[in-house]
């Protein structure tokens, strides 16, 4: 019951993330239709927010368009506040619940912070049901196969199983592409985990980055390579989940 309740919370945050993305797209496309484009750097930052409330709003001359802008901008703010409340609730539960030890062990891998680690913990549930080679099929990251007789043909990944966990693993896999350096954020997460998990996490981080380098040298398409990294990352997550403290 507790696991399903935590899963509902994680999926509510996932839905809110999608709502925020759609609300931001709606606002940006409204401005784009009127030829108003932001060139000041990355969007949806503090600087971008100031630009929205000043420069962008001043360029809208029609009262009806201004009312539309106000409605869309308010939706962005309300949805972002709702997402932040859900983030705080998840972080609070991840710090003091039955999932806390698992979340801290998973945090030894790059790309898996508190929110991602907690989501993986509650989505997978009992990690002992799987092995390092079968966890990938649970999240739909193994190649599909069309075989007949002596011929064997493999296609795209199956995308079956738990789609929430699959998306998290694919996003986390991109973090292993840059050069591996143990920074303050990683050391802070390592301080909360047992020694065996820290060693295993360091091995996984080095291995996954080396895999990225190999794919780049082979000129593998980055999206295809990232899915392969995500599949192996699932195995490393399983290894940390079942490791003895």
mmCIF file of C-alpha atoms in Angstrom:
data_model
loop_
_atom_site.group_PDB
_atom_site.id
_atom_site.type_symbol
_atom_site.label_atom_id
_atom_site.label_comp_id
_atom_site.label_asym_id
_atom_site.label_seq_id
_atom_site.Cartn_x
_atom_site.Cartn_y
_atom_site.Cartn_z
ATOM 1 C CA UNK A 1 0.000 0.000 0.000
ATOM 2 C CA UNK A 2 2.782 2.437 0.895
ATOM 3 C CA UNK A 3 4.618 1.686 -2.330
ATOM 4 C CA UNK A 4 1.525 2.284 -4.452
ATOM 5 C CA UNK A 5 0.844 5.555 -2.601
ATOM 6 C CA UNK A 6 4.413 6.706 -3.272
ATOM 7 C CA UNK A 7 4.006 5.651 -6.900
ATOM 8 C CA UNK A 8 0.878 7.814 -7.183
ATOM 9 C CA UNK A 9 2.878 10.785 -5.866
ATOM 10 C CA UNK A 10 5.686 10.214 -8.373
ATOM 11 C CA UNK A 11 3.248 9.918 -11.265
ATOM 12 C CA UNK A 12 1.427 13.053 -10.146
ATOM 13 C CA UNK A 13 4.760 14.850 -10.426
ATOM 14 C CA UNK A 14 5.281 13.299 -13.870
ATOM 15 C CA UNK A 15 1.878 14.570 -15.000
ATOM 16 C CA UNK A 16 2.671 18.013 -13.603
ATOM 17 C CA UNK A 17 5.956 18.070 -15.526
ATOM 18 C CA UNK A 18 4.036 17.419 -18.734
ATOM 19 C CA UNK A 19 1.476 20.089 -17.878
ATOM 20 C CA UNK A 20 4.252 22.625 -17.281
ATOM 21 C CA UNK A 21 5.931 21.782 -20.571
ATOM 22 C CA UNK A 22 2.657 22.249 -22.455
ATOM 23 C CA UNK A 23 1.904 25.521 -20.658
ATOM 24 C CA UNK A 24 5.339 26.897 -21.532
ATOM 25 C CA UNK A 25 4.972 25.832 -25.146
ATOM 26 C CA UNK A 26 1.573 27.506 -25.330
ATOM 27 C CA UNK A 27 2.994 30.797 -24.060
ATOM 28 C CA UNK A 28 6.100 30.741 -26.240
ATOM 29 C CA UNK A 29 4.095 29.892 -29.368
ATOM 30 C CA UNK A 30 1.724 32.787 -28.651
ATOM 31 C CA UNK A 31 4.676 35.163 -28.668
ATOM 32 C CA UNK A 32 6.181 33.502 -31.725
ATOM 33 C CA UNK A 33 2.978 34.061 -33.711
ATOM 34 C CA UNK A 34 3.443 37.779 -33.060
ATOM 35 C CA UNK A 35 7.111 37.725 -34.040
ATOM 36 C CA UNK A 36 8.405 38.089 -30.457
ATOM 37 C CA UNK A 37 11.497 35.909 -29.921
ATOM 38 C CA UNK A 38 13.835 35.748 -26.919
ATOM 39 C CA UNK A 39 17.561 35.949 -27.754
ATOM 40 C CA UNK A 40 18.971 36.494 -24.259
ATOM 41 C CA UNK A 41 20.130 32.945 -23.583
ATOM 42 C CA UNK A 42 18.423 29.925 -22.082
ATOM 43 C CA UNK A 43 14.658 30.104 -21.738
ATOM 44 C CA UNK A 44 12.637 29.779 -18.522
ATOM 45 C CA UNK A 45 15.325 31.275 -16.294
ATOM 46 C CA UNK A 46 15.045 34.320 -14.044
ATOM 47 C CA UNK A 47 16.339 36.557 -16.827
ATOM 48 C CA UNK A 48 13.837 35.094 -19.268
ATOM 49 C CA UNK A 49 11.009 35.609 -16.769
ATOM 50 C CA UNK A 50 11.927 39.286 -16.418
ATOM 51 C CA UNK A 51 11.924 39.617 -20.217
ATOM 52 C CA UNK A 52 8.454 38.053 -20.392
ATOM 53 C CA UNK A 53 6.998 40.509 -17.877
ATOM 54 C CA UNK A 54 8.606 43.589 -19.469
ATOM 55 C CA UNK A 55 9.863 43.487 -23.053
ATOM 56 C CA UNK A 56 7.559 40.759 -24.392
ATOM 57 C CA UNK A 57 4.455 42.219 -22.787
ATOM 58 C CA UNK A 58 5.218 45.729 -24.101
ATOM 59 C CA UNK A 59 5.331 44.446 -27.670
ATOM 60 C CA UNK A 60 1.764 43.136 -27.469
ATOM 61 C CA UNK A 61 -0.491 45.955 -28.613
ATOM 62 C CA UNK A 62 -3.885 44.260 -28.707
ATOM 63 C CA UNK A 63 -5.859 44.125 -25.457
ATOM 64 C CA UNK A 64 -7.204 40.673 -26.318
ATOM 65 C CA UNK A 65 -3.686 39.375 -26.921
ATOM 66 C CA UNK A 66 -2.515 40.849 -23.621
ATOM 67 C CA UNK A 67 -5.345 39.069 -21.804
ATOM 68 C CA UNK A 68 -4.348 35.826 -23.526
ATOM 69 C CA UNK A 69 -0.739 36.367 -22.485
ATOM 70 C CA UNK A 70 -1.780 36.992 -18.872
ATOM 71 C CA UNK A 71 -3.835 33.794 -18.833
ATOM 72 C CA UNK A 72 -1.034 31.656 -20.303
ATOM 73 C CA UNK A 73 1.625 33.240 -18.071
ATOM 74 C CA UNK A 74 -0.494 32.653 -14.967
ATOM 75 C CA UNK A 75 -0.911 29.004 -15.959
ATOM 76 C CA UNK A 76 2.877 28.632 -16.192
ATOM 77 C CA UNK A 77 3.379 30.142 -12.721
ATOM 78 C CA UNK A 78 0.634 28.085 -11.072
ATOM 79 C CA UNK A 79 1.821 24.835 -12.657
ATOM 80 C CA UNK A 80 5.447 25.514 -11.713
ATOM 81 C CA UNK A 81 4.417 26.179 -8.106
ATOM 82 C CA UNK A 82 2.484 22.889 -8.090
ATOM 83 C CA UNK A 83 5.517 21.045 -9.446
ATOM 84 C CA UNK A 84 7.764 22.600 -6.785
ATOM 85 C CA UNK A 85 5.369 21.477 -4.027
ATOM 86 C CA UNK A 86 5.417 17.930 -5.370
ATOM 87 C CA UNK A 87 9.224 18.026 -5.599
ATOM 88 C CA UNK A 88 9.440 19.090 -1.949
ATOM 89 C CA UNK A 89 7.048 16.313 -0.899
ATOM 90 C CA UNK A 90 9.058 13.678 -2.785
ATOM 91 C CA UNK A 91 12.359 14.897 -1.352
ATOM 92 C CA UNK A 92 10.878 14.789 2.155
ATOM 93 C CA UNK A 93 9.629 11.245 1.664
ATOM 94 C CA UNK A 94 12.904 10.147 0.049
ATOM 95 C CA UNK A 95 14.836 11.404 3.092
ATOM 96 C CA UNK A 96 12.837 9.463 5.688
ATOM 97 C CA UNK A 97 10.990 6.401 4.391
ATOM 98 C CA UNK A 98 11.501 2.736 3.612
ATOM 99 C CA UNK A 99 12.945 3.786 0.236
ATOM 100 C CA UNK A 100 15.679 6.025 1.696
ATOM 101 C CA UNK A 101 18.552 3.463 1.707
ATOM 102 C CA UNK A 102 17.790 2.456 -1.888
ATOM 103 C CA UNK A 103 17.560 6.064 -3.073
ATOM 104 C CA UNK A 104 20.935 6.845 -1.507
ATOM 105 C CA UNK A 105 22.573 3.846 -3.167
ATOM 106 C CA UNK A 106 21.137 4.715 -6.579
ATOM 107 C CA UNK A 107 22.404 8.267 -6.100
ATOM 108 C CA UNK A 108 25.967 6.993 -6.468
ATOM 109 C CA UNK A 109 25.418 6.980 -10.237
ATOM 110 C CA UNK A 110 25.574 10.096 -12.381
ATOM 111 C CA UNK A 111 22.239 11.432 -13.543
ATOM 112 C CA UNK A 112 20.288 9.869 -10.678
ATOM 113 C CA UNK A 113 19.422 12.469 -8.072
ATOM 114 C CA UNK A 114 16.826 12.271 -5.336
ATOM 115 C CA UNK A 115 13.777 12.630 -7.571
ATOM 116 C CA UNK A 116 14.976 10.138 -10.185
ATOM 117 C CA UNK A 117 16.221 7.648 -7.598
ATOM 118 C CA UNK A 118 12.959 7.758 -5.642
ATOM 119 C CA UNK A 119 10.899 7.382 -8.820
ATOM 120 C CA UNK A 120 12.933 4.350 -9.931
ATOM 121 C CA UNK A 121 12.652 2.823 -6.461
ATOM 122 C CA UNK A 122 8.862 2.969 -6.348
ATOM 123 C CA UNK A 123 8.303 2.132 -10.028
ATOM 124 C CA UNK A 124 10.400 -1.044 -9.976
ATOM 125 C CA UNK A 125 9.447 -2.076 -6.445
ATOM 126 C CA UNK A 126 11.058 -5.437 -5.706
ATOM 127 C CA UNK A 127 14.381 -5.348 -7.551
ATOM 128 C CA UNK A 128 15.145 -8.929 -6.524
ATOM 129 C CA UNK A 129 12.622 -10.122 -9.123
ATOM 130 C CA UNK A 130 15.172 -9.334 -11.829
ATOM 131 C CA UNK A 131 18.790 -9.834 -12.738
ATOM 132 C CA UNK A 132 21.217 -7.433 -14.348
ATOM 133 C CA UNK A 133 20.317 -8.827 -17.776
ATOM 134 C CA UNK A 134 16.516 -8.972 -17.332
ATOM 135 C CA UNK A 135 15.895 -5.531 -15.832
ATOM 136 C CA UNK A 136 16.331 -4.014 -19.295
ATOM 137 C CA UNK A 137 13.375 -5.965 -20.692
ATOM 138 C CA UNK A 138 11.166 -4.794 -17.796
ATOM 139 C CA UNK A 139 11.642 -1.175 -18.883
ATOM 140 C CA UNK A 140 11.463 -1.919 -22.625
ATOM 141 C CA UNK A 141 15.087 -1.122 -23.478
ATOM 142 C CA UNK A 142 15.973 -4.396 -25.193
ATOM 143 C CA UNK A 143 15.907 -4.809 -29.009
ATOM 144 C CA UNK A 144 12.829 -6.286 -30.632
ATOM 145 C CA UNK A 145 13.396 -9.466 -32.583
ATOM 146 C CA UNK A 146 11.856 -10.941 -35.718
ATOM 147 C CA UNK A 147 13.360 -14.386 -36.263
ATOM 148 C CA UNK A 148 12.393 -17.294 -38.459
ATOM 149 C CA UNK A 149 14.302 -20.526 -38.805
ATOM 150 C CA UNK A 150 18.023 -19.822 -39.023
ATOM 151 C CA UNK A 151 17.583 -16.104 -39.667
ATOM 152 C CA UNK A 152 17.642 -13.589 -36.829
ATOM 153 C CA UNK A 153 16.684 -9.950 -37.250
ATOM 154 C CA UNK A 154 16.705 -7.385 -34.443
ATOM 155 C CA UNK A 155 14.894 -4.074 -34.608
ATOM 156 C CA UNK A 156 14.214 -1.056 -32.407
ATOM 157 C CA UNK A 157 13.761 -1.372 -28.657
ATOM 158 C CA UNK A 158 10.476 -2.897 -27.559
ATOM 159 C CA UNK A 159 9.293 0.072 -25.430
ATOM 160 C CA UNK A 160 7.176 -2.349 -23.430
ATOM 161 C CA UNK A 161 6.925 -2.492 -19.668
ATOM 162 C CA UNK A 162 7.300 0.489 -17.363
ATOM 163 C CA UNK A 163 7.441 3.655 -19.475
ATOM 164 C CA UNK A 164 8.034 5.970 -16.509
ATOM 165 C CA UNK A 165 11.202 4.145 -15.475
ATOM 166 C CA UNK A 166 12.342 3.950 -19.105
ATOM 167 C CA UNK A 167 12.107 7.717 -19.588
ATOM 168 C CA UNK A 168 14.065 8.358 -16.394
ATOM 169 C CA UNK A 169 16.836 5.970 -17.401
ATOM 170 C CA UNK A 170 17.106 7.457 -20.911
ATOM 171 C CA UNK A 171 17.379 10.977 -19.494
ATOM 172 C CA UNK A 172 19.936 9.873 -16.883
ATOM 173 C CA UNK A 173 22.056 8.163 -19.540
ATOM 174 C CA UNK A 174 22.824 11.523 -21.200
ATOM 175 C CA UNK A 175 24.685 12.601 -18.041
ATOM 176 C CA UNK A 176 27.336 9.951 -18.681
ATOM 177 C CA UNK A 177 28.445 11.471 -21.985
ATOM 178 C CA UNK A 178 30.625 14.332 -20.572
ATOM 179 C CA UNK A 179 34.011 13.543 -19.070
ATOM 180 C CA UNK A 180 33.689 11.855 -15.700
ATOM 181 C CA UNK A 181 34.723 14.013 -12.776
ATOM 182 C CA UNK A 182 33.716 13.556 -9.153
ATOM 183 C CA UNK A 183 32.377 16.960 -8.144
ATOM 184 C CA UNK A 184 30.850 18.299 -4.956
ATOM 185 C CA UNK A 185 27.318 17.144 -5.804
ATOM 186 C CA UNK A 186 28.461 13.580 -6.354
ATOM 187 C CA UNK A 187 30.624 13.571 -3.216
ATOM 188 C CA UNK A 188 27.698 14.836 -1.149
ATOM 189 C CA UNK A 189 25.549 11.978 -2.437
ATOM 190 C CA UNK A 190 28.350 9.487 -1.825
ATOM 191 C CA UNK A 191 28.618 10.621 1.793
ATOM 192 C CA UNK A 192 25.062 9.357 2.375
ATOM 193 C CA UNK A 193 25.670 5.926 0.839
ATOM 194 C CA UNK A 194 27.551 2.901 2.221
ATOM 195 C CA UNK A 195 31.132 2.266 1.119
ATOM 196 C CA UNK A 196 30.246 -0.704 -1.106
ATOM 197 C CA UNK A 197 27.697 1.390 -2.988
ATOM 198 C CA UNK A 198 30.207 4.206 -3.489
ATOM 199 C CA UNK A 199 32.746 1.836 -5.009
ATOM 200 C CA UNK A 200 30.125 0.199 -7.228
ATOM 201 C CA UNK A 201 28.781 3.578 -8.313
ATOM 202 C CA UNK A 202 32.252 4.820 -9.243
ATOM 203 C CA UNK A 203 32.834 1.691 -11.322
ATOM 204 C CA UNK A 204 29.507 2.185 -13.068
ATOM 205 C CA UNK A 205 30.185 5.837 -13.843
ATOM 206 C CA UNK A 206 33.571 5.033 -15.363
ATOM 207 C CA UNK A 207 32.212 2.107 -17.353
ATOM 208 C CA UNK A 208 29.244 4.051 -18.765
ATOM 209 C CA UNK A 209 31.389 7.010 -19.800
ATOM 210 C CA UNK A 210 33.847 4.616 -21.476
ATOM 211 C CA UNK A 211 30.909 3.121 -23.379
ATOM 212 C CA UNK A 212 29.942 6.597 -24.560
ATOM 213 C CA UNK A 213 33.509 7.230 -25.773
ATOM 214 C CA UNK A 214 33.444 3.917 -27.671
ATOM 215 C CA UNK A 215 30.161 4.790 -29.383
ATOM 216 C CA UNK A 216 31.431 8.249 -30.322
ATOM 217 C CA UNK A 217 34.609 6.772 -31.823
ATOM 218 C CA UNK A 218 32.464 4.402 -33.865
ATOM 219 C CA UNK A 219 30.381 7.389 -35.027
ATOM 220 C CA UNK A 220 27.273 5.825 -33.624
ATOM 221 C CA UNK A 221 24.169 8.003 -33.757
ATOM 222 C CA UNK A 222 23.863 9.658 -30.359
ATOM 223 C CA UNK A 223 20.207 8.766 -29.763
ATOM 224 C CA UNK A 224 20.845 5.106 -30.522
ATOM 225 C CA UNK A 225 23.960 5.098 -28.337
ATOM 226 C CA UNK A 226 22.076 6.725 -25.466
ATOM 227 C CA UNK A 227 19.438 3.995 -25.442
ATOM 228 C CA UNK A 228 22.199 1.384 -25.249
ATOM 229 C CA UNK A 229 23.758 3.296 -22.343
ATOM 230 C CA UNK A 230 20.344 3.495 -20.650
ATOM 231 C CA UNK A 231 19.946 -0.271 -20.942
ATOM 232 C CA UNK A 232 23.295 -0.837 -19.258
ATOM 233 C CA UNK A 233 22.509 1.860 -16.694
ATOM 234 C CA UNK A 234 19.435 -0.153 -15.707
ATOM 235 C CA UNK A 235 21.750 -3.061 -14.923
ATOM 236 C CA UNK A 236 23.982 -0.886 -12.764
ATOM 237 C CA UNK A 237 20.918 0.408 -10.916
ATOM 238 C CA UNK A 238 19.870 -3.178 -10.255
ATOM 239 C CA UNK A 239 23.359 -3.953 -8.988
ATOM 240 C CA UNK A 240 23.152 -1.092 -6.469
ATOM 241 C CA UNK A 241 19.591 -1.960 -5.489
ATOM 242 C CA UNK A 242 20.391 -5.537 -4.460
ATOM 243 C CA UNK A 243 23.838 -4.874 -2.975
ATOM 244 C CA UNK A 244 24.248 -5.654 0.718
ATOM 245 C CA UNK A 245 24.766 -2.562 2.913
#
